[in-house]
XYZ file of C-alpha atoms in Angstrom:
678
model
C 0.108 0.190 0.144
C 1.550 3.354 -1.509
C 2.169 6.449 1.663
C -0.540 8.740 1.434
C 1.354 11.518 0.191
C 2.432 9.874 -2.526
C -1.023 9.837 -3.957
C -2.300 12.102 -6.406
C -0.161 13.992 -9.041
C 1.750 16.728 -8.105
C 1.195 20.432 -9.920
C 3.610 22.128 -9.721
C 3.225 26.332 -8.530
C 5.181 28.941 -10.047
C 7.452 30.190 -7.625
C 8.295 34.452 -7.523
C 11.851 35.139 -6.070
C 11.538 39.134 -4.588
C 14.317 40.870 -4.171
C 13.894 43.546 -1.319
C 17.371 45.287 -2.104
C 16.258 48.013 -5.713
C 19.578 47.085 -7.548
C 18.254 43.055 -8.021
C 15.303 42.671 -9.958
C 12.764 40.283 -10.019
C 13.661 36.717 -11.338
C 10.070 34.094 -11.623
C 10.915 30.518 -11.586
C 9.768 27.914 -12.825
C 8.610 25.051 -10.342
C 9.812 21.316 -10.932
C 7.265 19.281 -13.501
C 6.988 16.025 -12.609
C 10.338 14.632 -14.195
C 11.872 16.474 -11.420
C 10.074 14.656 -8.678
C 11.157 11.261 -10.950
C 7.028 10.019 -9.131
C 7.084 6.296 -11.101
C 3.762 4.307 -10.936
C 6.339 1.387 -10.245
C 6.622 0.680 -7.208
C 10.142 0.100 -7.278
C 12.844 2.176 -5.129
C 10.171 4.155 -3.300
C 12.764 5.071 -1.137
C 14.778 6.832 -3.589
C 11.925 8.757 -4.795
C 10.923 9.703 -1.514
C 14.851 11.523 -1.041
C 15.229 12.693 -4.789
C 12.023 14.926 -3.936
C 13.381 16.450 -0.808
C 16.663 16.817 -2.566
C 14.758 18.624 -4.554
C 12.747 20.691 -2.683
C 15.546 21.938 -0.779
C 17.438 23.027 -3.282
C 14.595 26.011 -3.768
C 14.233 26.494 -0.422
C 18.088 26.574 -0.573
C 18.218 29.274 -2.915
C 15.329 31.274 -1.968
C 17.583 31.987 1.591
C 20.524 32.588 -0.467
C 18.830 35.394 -2.577
C 17.630 37.071 0.272
C 20.828 36.786 2.046
C 22.595 38.409 -0.794
C 19.876 41.158 -0.528
C 20.606 42.036 2.946
C 24.525 42.282 2.294
C 24.234 44.836 -0.409
C 21.685 46.602 1.383
C 24.549 46.544 4.283
C 26.594 48.145 2.148
C 24.560 50.481 0.949
C 24.251 51.745 4.300
C 27.712 51.624 5.076
C 27.650 54.388 1.981
C 25.500 56.551 3.357
C 26.900 56.764 7.264
C 30.417 57.792 6.258
C 28.537 60.288 3.792
C 27.109 60.874 6.911
C 30.388 61.553 8.692
C 31.901 63.165 6.718
C 29.927 66.524 5.963
C 29.669 66.059 10.040
C 32.932 66.208 10.275
C 33.699 69.364 7.440
C 30.378 71.018 9.291
C 32.381 71.076 12.530
C 29.993 68.683 14.551
C 32.372 67.415 16.576
C 34.207 67.145 19.560
C 37.699 67.733 17.948
C 38.790 71.327 16.697
C 39.966 71.169 12.964
C 42.502 73.110 12.969
C 44.161 72.205 16.278
C 43.836 68.059 16.771
C 45.345 67.572 20.128
C 48.040 65.435 20.783
C 45.741 62.810 22.264
C 43.627 62.425 18.961
C 47.030 62.516 17.305
C 48.295 59.246 18.701
C 44.834 57.254 19.080
C 45.214 58.166 14.850
C 48.794 56.628 15.199
C 47.703 53.626 16.554
C 44.733 53.023 14.356
C 47.327 53.351 11.816
C 48.990 51.392 12.523
C 46.639 48.500 13.488
C 45.173 48.625 9.955
C 48.963 48.300 8.567
C 49.450 45.044 10.540
C 46.225 43.702 10.048
C 46.386 43.825 6.558
C 49.875 42.089 6.403
C 48.620 39.737 8.853
C 45.465 38.664 7.006
C 47.578 37.341 4.066
C 49.857 35.920 6.242
C 47.459 33.759 7.122
C 45.753 32.940 3.702
C 49.302 31.617 2.458
C 49.836 29.532 6.570
C 51.221 30.899 9.567
C 54.680 29.515 9.424
C 55.747 31.402 6.364
C 55.248 35.480 6.985
C 57.239 36.085 3.518
C 55.478 38.517 1.279
C 56.552 37.214 -1.524
C 54.634 34.586 -1.355
C 51.512 36.671 -0.681
C 51.977 40.146 -3.594
C 52.372 39.676 -6.538
C 54.685 42.408 -7.615
C 58.812 42.082 -9.682
C 61.690 40.621 -8.058
C 63.188 43.158 -6.694
C 59.825 44.590 -4.914
C 59.021 41.550 -3.997
C 62.985 41.014 -2.077
C 62.516 44.717 -0.890
C 59.981 43.637 0.971
C 60.191 40.244 2.088
C 62.869 41.858 3.692
C 61.000 45.069 5.761
C 58.795 42.483 7.207
C 60.916 40.314 8.008
C 62.791 43.075 9.790
C 59.862 44.452 11.632
C 58.595 40.865 12.952
C 62.438 40.979 14.581
C 61.759 44.486 15.673
C 58.291 43.468 17.584
C 60.062 40.506 19.142
C 63.185 42.093 20.275
C 62.210 45.310 20.921
C 58.163 45.675 21.135
C 57.258 43.031 23.005
C 59.290 43.542 25.941
C 57.619 46.651 26.624
C 54.284 46.202 25.713
C 54.534 43.329 28.472
C 55.677 44.847 30.717
C 53.537 47.863 31.060
C 50.196 45.566 30.398
C 51.708 43.676 33.699
C 52.005 47.336 35.621
C 48.561 47.813 34.500
C 47.314 44.457 35.038
C 49.069 44.928 38.364
C 46.767 48.224 38.886
C 43.605 46.312 37.760
C 43.478 44.213 40.716
C 44.939 46.654 43.474
C 41.546 48.627 42.420
C 39.840 45.694 42.140
C 40.692 44.949 45.599
C 39.444 48.509 47.103
C 35.984 47.776 45.418
C 35.805 44.455 47.277
C 36.450 46.003 50.493
C 33.828 48.719 49.870
C 31.785 46.239 48.952
C 32.200 44.263 51.712
C 31.659 47.355 53.890
C 28.727 47.857 52.512
C 27.232 44.367 53.983
C 28.581 45.314 57.352
C 26.943 47.997 57.699
C 23.626 46.521 56.366
C 23.872 43.573 58.364
C 24.889 44.976 61.189
C 21.843 47.763 60.778
C 24.105 50.736 61.024
C 22.780 53.814 60.655
C 23.986 56.823 61.827
C 21.476 58.632 64.236
C 21.532 62.246 65.911
C 23.354 62.460 69.270
C 20.787 63.277 71.247
C 17.650 61.491 70.703
C 15.204 64.253 72.227
C 16.087 66.301 68.612
C 15.708 63.949 66.278
C 11.805 63.910 66.034
C 11.222 68.345 65.784
C 7.448 69.344 65.977
C 6.564 73.206 65.795
C 5.045 74.695 68.674
C 7.611 72.923 71.023
C 10.435 74.598 72.487
C 13.263 72.493 70.301
C 15.815 73.015 68.154
C 15.683 74.853 65.806
C 18.495 77.147 64.532
C 19.490 79.787 62.094
C 19.946 78.120 58.527
C 20.926 79.910 55.618
C 19.396 77.681 52.288
C 21.664 78.644 49.352
C 20.566 77.960 45.477
C 23.198 78.645 42.937
C 22.498 78.243 39.201
C 23.229 79.929 36.043
C 21.397 80.164 32.772
C 18.879 76.914 34.331
C 15.221 78.098 33.074
C 13.995 74.358 32.710
C 14.532 73.544 35.654
C 14.326 76.403 38.477
C 10.851 76.749 39.344
C 11.221 73.061 40.545
C 13.542 73.804 42.981
C 12.540 76.788 44.273
C 8.861 75.523 44.505
C 10.412 72.778 46.774
C 12.825 74.681 49.228
C 10.377 77.166 49.709
C 8.001 74.598 51.027
C 10.384 73.351 53.256
C 10.088 72.485 57.289
C 11.402 75.057 59.383
C 9.953 78.344 61.338
C 9.658 81.406 58.513
C 11.973 83.415 61.145
C 14.664 80.722 61.079
C 15.553 80.021 57.513
C 16.742 82.647 55.032
C 16.975 81.706 50.896
C 19.337 83.064 48.527
C 19.114 82.481 45.433
C 22.530 83.186 43.600
C 21.713 83.479 40.144
C 24.855 83.964 38.140
C 22.864 83.961 34.662
C 24.021 85.825 31.624
C 21.153 85.416 29.438
C 18.773 88.449 30.039
C 15.469 86.600 29.829
C 16.667 83.549 31.981
C 17.551 86.603 34.723
C 14.117 88.026 34.271
C 12.398 84.730 34.799
C 14.107 83.782 38.202
C 13.191 87.386 39.484
C 9.971 86.723 38.671
C 10.138 83.934 40.416
C 11.136 84.443 43.460
C 9.409 87.806 43.718
C 6.296 85.708 43.467
C 7.384 83.938 46.616
C 8.521 86.613 48.333
C 4.336 88.281 47.919
C 3.282 84.735 49.892
C 5.517 85.350 52.587
C 8.886 83.345 51.721
C 12.024 84.626 52.942
C 13.495 84.532 49.933
C 16.470 86.507 48.616
C 17.649 87.193 44.758
C 21.122 87.940 44.021
C 22.601 88.536 40.590
C 26.372 88.724 39.942
C 27.673 90.834 37.125
C 31.131 89.896 37.328
C 31.124 85.596 37.374
C 34.822 84.937 38.487
C 35.404 82.020 39.985
C 32.169 80.265 38.505
C 30.569 78.161 41.430
C 33.095 78.875 44.491
C 32.838 82.584 43.429
C 29.074 82.365 43.923
C 29.189 81.003 46.861
C 31.445 82.791 48.551
C 29.930 85.989 47.114
C 27.124 85.335 48.964
C 29.025 84.309 52.540
C 30.682 87.601 52.565
C 27.589 88.469 52.353
C 26.935 90.862 56.625
C 23.406 89.336 57.516
C 25.321 85.389 56.790
C 26.641 85.935 60.178
C 23.403 85.195 62.605
C 23.037 81.937 60.907
C 24.400 78.576 62.725
C 24.015 76.359 59.113
C 24.620 76.820 55.454
C 22.306 73.988 53.422
C 22.936 73.975 49.146
C 20.858 72.907 46.235
C 22.011 73.080 42.942
C 18.885 74.324 40.798
C 17.818 70.982 39.879
C 16.818 69.828 43.605
C 14.126 69.514 44.804
C 14.466 68.470 48.939
C 11.306 67.051 50.414
C 9.528 69.232 52.971
C 11.409 67.395 56.055
C 15.268 67.110 54.575
C 16.082 69.947 57.698
C 14.324 68.093 60.303
C 16.186 64.882 59.214
C 19.088 66.562 58.712
C 19.703 70.002 61.088
C 19.315 67.357 64.049
C 22.717 65.122 64.026
C 24.632 68.669 64.594
C 22.977 68.681 67.997
C 25.734 67.921 70.765
C 27.641 67.177 68.076
C 30.541 69.487 67.805
C 33.100 68.268 65.424
C 30.440 67.442 63.032
C 31.074 70.184 59.928
C 29.105 68.038 57.270
C 26.087 66.144 56.703
C 25.271 64.994 53.676
C 22.408 62.976 52.025
C 22.194 60.891 48.939
C 20.859 61.936 45.356
C 18.064 60.085 43.590
C 17.333 61.111 40.321
C 14.243 61.788 38.459
C 14.470 60.814 35.229
C 17.464 57.104 35.766
C 15.222 55.844 33.199
C 14.943 58.536 30.131
C 17.166 56.246 28.349
C 20.383 53.955 28.474
C 22.640 56.346 28.830
C 20.572 57.401 32.518
C 20.228 54.171 33.486
C 23.859 53.319 33.685
C 24.943 56.605 34.860
C 22.345 55.675 37.405
C 24.008 52.388 38.388
C 27.566 54.220 38.680
C 25.830 56.622 41.311
C 24.786 54.099 43.481
C 27.175 52.228 43.844
C 28.885 55.865 44.814
C 26.276 56.710 47.507
C 25.442 53.389 48.519
C 28.788 51.610 49.021
C 31.668 54.489 48.342
C 29.899 57.624 51.282
C 28.505 55.053 53.592
C 31.389 52.699 53.795
C 33.543 56.273 54.108
C 31.045 57.654 56.330
C 30.977 54.852 58.757
C 34.173 53.934 58.925
C 36.480 57.181 58.961
C 34.017 59.726 59.025
C 35.299 61.390 55.708
C 34.099 61.430 51.846
C 34.200 64.367 49.240
C 31.128 66.678 49.504
C 28.576 66.045 46.472
C 28.900 69.852 45.739
C 25.192 70.077 47.420
C 22.056 68.366 49.522
C 24.161 68.967 51.817
C 24.356 70.790 55.511
C 27.995 72.498 56.390
C 28.493 74.465 60.040
C 29.542 77.447 58.404
C 32.127 77.680 61.189
C 33.746 74.991 59.789
C 33.726 76.572 56.280
C 35.434 79.900 57.795
C 37.849 77.318 59.664
C 38.626 75.624 56.652
C 39.599 78.950 54.450
C 36.330 78.940 52.605
C 34.838 78.949 48.936
C 38.494 78.511 47.275
C 38.002 79.539 42.862
C 41.554 77.340 42.169
C 39.411 74.300 40.772
C 36.521 73.241 39.144
C 36.141 71.046 42.284
C 35.079 73.436 44.971
C 33.342 71.340 47.188
C 35.479 68.324 47.239
C 38.146 71.606 47.344
C 36.568 72.412 50.729
C 35.790 69.004 52.408
C 39.475 68.041 52.079
C 40.948 71.151 53.686
C 37.895 71.144 56.603
C 39.475 67.151 57.165
C 42.647 68.243 57.565
C 41.168 70.890 60.058
C 39.823 67.912 62.180
C 36.411 68.429 61.470
C 34.018 65.079 60.988
C 31.497 64.303 57.798
C 27.972 62.071 58.119
C 26.231 60.828 55.565
C 22.782 59.902 55.176
C 21.721 57.328 53.150
C 17.518 56.803 53.510
C 17.981 60.902 52.678
C 17.139 61.364 49.525
C 17.261 64.188 47.042
C 15.468 64.019 43.879
C 17.780 65.709 40.906
C 18.898 64.986 37.522
C 20.784 63.260 35.244
C 22.141 64.579 31.457
C 20.481 62.883 28.903
C 23.053 63.530 26.668
C 26.902 62.415 25.599
C 27.871 65.062 25.153
C 26.276 67.107 28.853
C 27.426 64.104 30.261
C 30.874 63.965 28.650
C 31.689 67.876 29.435
C 30.681 67.242 33.160
C 32.806 64.046 33.450
C 35.576 65.841 31.824
C 35.179 68.824 35.049
C 34.978 66.040 37.881
C 37.923 64.032 36.370
C 40.146 66.920 35.968
C 39.118 68.753 39.314
C 40.565 66.475 41.556
C 44.133 66.315 39.952
C 44.015 70.021 40.032
C 43.268 69.554 43.612
C 45.536 66.679 44.713
C 49.210 68.736 43.187
C 48.021 72.019 45.850
C 46.874 70.178 48.573
C 49.774 67.768 48.553
C 52.022 69.723 51.216
C 49.070 70.226 53.519
C 48.258 66.674 53.448
C 51.745 65.507 54.363
C 52.085 67.791 56.832
C 48.458 67.772 58.698
C 48.570 67.407 61.949
C 46.254 63.746 61.121
C 46.865 59.718 61.743
C 48.970 58.584 59.217
C 46.522 56.461 58.789
C 44.388 59.150 57.718
C 46.949 60.823 54.946
C 46.917 57.412 53.254
C 43.647 56.556 52.903
C 44.017 60.596 51.859
C 46.585 60.251 49.200
C 46.840 56.900 48.229
C 43.463 55.287 48.325
C 40.839 58.566 47.810
C 43.661 60.229 44.681
C 45.865 58.230 43.850
C 43.971 54.838 43.530
C 40.149 56.070 43.007
C 40.887 59.464 41.095
C 44.217 59.067 38.832
C 44.898 55.387 38.751
C 41.296 54.038 37.743
C 41.095 56.383 34.800
C 44.691 55.554 34.060
C 44.249 51.842 33.763
C 40.959 51.647 32.062
C 42.756 53.491 29.281
C 45.334 51.883 28.666
C 44.508 48.509 29.186
C 41.164 47.697 27.918
C 40.985 50.403 25.145
C 45.072 50.291 23.953
C 47.805 47.581 24.830
C 44.783 45.329 24.621
C 44.169 45.554 21.075
C 48.161 45.747 20.011
C 48.844 43.132 21.955
C 46.732 41.029 18.885
C 49.234 42.142 16.819
C 52.051 41.425 18.894
C 52.334 37.516 19.692
C 54.554 37.477 22.680
C 53.028 39.783 24.541
C 49.749 38.937 25.629
C 46.998 39.308 28.135
C 45.064 36.218 29.765
C 41.533 35.445 29.940
C 41.351 36.375 33.404
C 42.044 40.379 32.851
C 39.942 40.675 30.134
C 36.239 38.583 30.705
C 36.101 37.053 34.264
C 38.062 39.998 36.994
C 35.661 43.068 35.053
C 32.339 41.376 34.931
C 32.942 40.338 38.785
C 33.526 44.087 39.202
C 30.691 45.194 36.986
C 28.270 42.635 39.465
C 29.347 44.620 42.366
C 29.238 47.414 41.393
C 25.118 46.766 39.894
C 24.346 44.906 43.719
C 23.411 48.752 44.879
C 20.758 48.661 41.932
C 19.782 45.683 41.293
C 16.828 46.597 38.779
C 19.861 47.066 36.487
C 20.867 43.957 36.158
C 20.161 43.819 32.857
C 22.602 46.402 31.543
C 25.907 44.241 33.419
C 27.393 43.966 29.812
C 26.510 47.400 28.341
C 27.626 49.040 31.903
C 30.830 46.934 31.690
C 31.196 48.422 27.803
C 30.506 51.724 28.643
C 32.506 52.087 31.499
C 35.528 51.608 28.757
C 34.189 54.389 26.936
C 34.014 56.527 29.178
C 37.722 56.565 30.293
C 38.839 57.432 26.969
C 37.109 61.406 28.431
C 38.077 60.569 31.650
C 41.619 60.217 31.107
C 42.040 63.061 28.993
C 40.525 65.073 32.015
C 42.872 63.384 34.091
C 45.739 63.778 32.605
C 44.890 67.841 31.609
C 44.522 68.140 35.972
C 46.949 66.764 36.284
C 49.748 68.476 34.053
C 47.442 71.567 34.317
C 47.041 71.750 29.932
C 44.188 73.724 27.867
C 41.365 71.624 29.176
C 42.040 71.836 33.182
C 40.079 74.366 33.808
C 37.672 74.676 31.630
C 33.478 74.945 33.289
C 30.461 74.414 31.710
C 26.829 73.892 33.281
C 25.146 70.998 32.857
C 22.796 71.132 30.489
C 19.366 70.254 32.419
C 16.063 68.740 30.771
C 13.598 69.868 32.937
C 11.046 66.432 32.716
C 10.096 66.482 36.261
C 9.799 70.261 36.687
C 5.464 70.091 35.761
C 4.024 67.278 37.278
C 6.357 67.173 40.039
C 5.960 70.971 41.131
C 2.615 70.289 41.029
C 2.271 67.057 43.205
C 4.319 68.196 45.601
C 2.358 71.829 46.077
C -1.445 69.616 45.901
C 1.115 67.857 48.958
C 1.698 70.414 51.019
C -1.047 72.079 50.535
C -2.194 69.553 53.157
C 0.191 70.486 56.079
C 1.239 73.869 55.822
C 3.309 73.572 58.600
C 6.155 76.281 58.575
C 5.275 76.899 54.613
C 4.270 78.762 52.562
C 0.945 79.255 51.031
C 0.463 78.145 47.875
C -1.810 79.036 45.120
C -2.541 75.879 42.893
C -5.141 77.407 40.196
C -1.597 80.288 39.588
C 0.709 77.590 39.308
C -1.347 75.210 36.664
C -2.049 78.180 35.009
C 1.812 79.417 34.503
C 2.542 76.061 33.620
C 0.027 76.332 30.998
C 1.256 79.597 29.860
C 4.793 78.056 28.742
C 5.551 77.503 24.919
C 6.595 73.935 24.514
C 9.167 73.741 22.252
C 10.874 70.675 20.376
C 14.085 71.081 19.441
C 15.755 68.644 16.455
C 18.629 67.126 17.996
C 21.695 66.779 15.219
C 24.728 64.276 16.183
C 27.330 64.987 16.906
C 31.120 63.059 15.550
C 32.860 61.922 18.386
C 36.500 61.131 16.905
C 38.233 59.725 19.448
C 35.858 57.223 20.105
C 35.492 56.661 16.394
C 38.858 56.261 15.719
C 39.248 53.507 19.676
C 36.268 52.052 17.467
C 38.458 51.678 14.151
C 40.991 49.770 16.021
C 38.967 47.826 18.311
C 37.524 45.944 15.010
C 40.566 45.915 13.696
C 42.712 44.319 16.701
C 39.037 41.399 17.206
C 39.773 41.079 13.240
C 43.315 39.710 14.255
C 42.246 37.880 17.469
C 39.574 36.338 14.580
C 42.613 34.821 12.848
C 44.476 33.576 15.634
C 41.524 32.036 17.457
C 40.965 33.787 20.268
C 37.372 33.336 21.499
C 37.707 35.627 24.555
C 39.842 38.373 22.807
C 38.009 38.565 20.063
C 34.026 38.770 21.528
C 35.768 41.603 23.611
C 37.150 43.499 21.550
C 34.343 43.060 18.686
C 31.617 44.258 20.973
C 33.620 47.050 22.406
C 35.031 48.512 19.412
C 30.866 48.302 18.315
C 29.608 49.936 21.339
C 32.601 52.724 20.814
C 31.355 52.922 17.234
C 27.470 54.038 18.428
C 28.755 56.281 20.797
C 30.826 58.341 18.121
C 28.396 58.508 16.176
C 26.603 59.768 19.205
C 23.807 57.220 18.932
C 23.528 57.154 22.912
C 21.389 59.062 25.043
C 18.729 61.537 24.126
């Protein structure tokens, strides 16, 4: 009995292959006939008939797949050509991170490594196809006899130079970076263990005087005079939410004064901020507007000028908030009590939280870094050594500590770290409150984040050069000097960006072209993966982004390394100060919700007209500005360097190295084309 699928005749059906790419034409293929399927009525060899039928059908399927693959390959080529033309146009129009007339030595060094790697890759590909043992160009290139002999001599000489003169120093530098990498990883592991110990023991800073822990209005309790300063500069997007939140702080009106320190050079921004201050004055808020015509010293100069006012002597504490920060109403009630009966305490720092942490991939990766910084670094240093770097905002200072430490100085771009170091050398102690969170914004574009990180990593090196003699001669313990010099400055501010850039962006790709120099797989993959997991522990919802986080940190090492070098050697961009761009995404919704919440309880706060606020917000024009992507030349150059090294590692079948270089190169390419962020 014949199988059921063998019954009946096989009707021919036309197969039309449509090519998706317009460069290909439509091709109609004739369907197989009965003879092609070898269908016969004789019962002889039915298995061979079915086998012939299956092979024929498989052939047609493979043909369709081949046409589709060819169409995809041609579309890739056209896409690459279009992207290259876009890059050339943007480079010609000046929308890059480099001045076309003044190319930095750092960028030129990267280009040199890139050109050398591409040259070597060409030679190595030829050697691979001719067999690795015969590394002679006469077997690869077809030139006249004299030219082939000359090229053969040059290549053999280059191989000899690499083996005898390039490999040893490259391997030595690699070993040095590996040691620094392990030391920094050990420091990070110890910090994480300290954080686990704090959680396990439930260690939490509490006021020495428990009677002032819960302040209530109307009682004769601890309500000292508090000065609040809000430095801002051309920040039209966020000033409303900041003033609304701060004017609604729960503190007696007679015990608080708010200074709006406006350094804006935009007349419209000045007018808007001044009108907002006047509106709050009309409802009874103790708030003043100050504007500097000469903006010497940037933020440090602004704060220094405000502290010189005659009425400051009447206040005991000063709280500082940047323009995008929105403290909770009970912020002062949860921070000020820690100063009571603790005369050695100079600073109480609160933690930052972010209203736009889920806005895009860039903000998610930043949230991972800040979560580790606050919950691990700041908290551990606060509990065990009572010292950490002031974050510049969302903190309360004892004014006496500021004055004894020399006040605000304009000598660096990290005035917050500067005053913290000088206060610590004077013997003042700091407290970090991990459970007191102050909402703010993260930069949503790579350009804004890059400039922010440049300032944050060049400033510490400026400060280290200036403070090193003071640290050595300070009357503090040897352990505190070691912690400040080696751990606080050298390891976390200098060594970290140095080895991250040198090891993973330069040494690793160059070892692919220098056979005798190599990096073990645990350095390339396993230890970085473990460190990335440790960094993500404070932000457990970010575990799906562990791989992008690892790759992005290596990308940011380019900016951090350049900033570190410029700050250490006082190069041109060391004192560059650019205000971080704010989007103001939280200004409307958060402001209205804040007013609705605060209208329920007005203990020491200011009454506010919700209808007036809604009317003002509705009158604000909503403008959408199209974003033009920039071209980041250093990141693009490193992308091609890493991709060339990945191709070389593929030839020698180095699995871990190939995947790391490939994904890292693609990541550099995406960032270089400004495809991350807003």
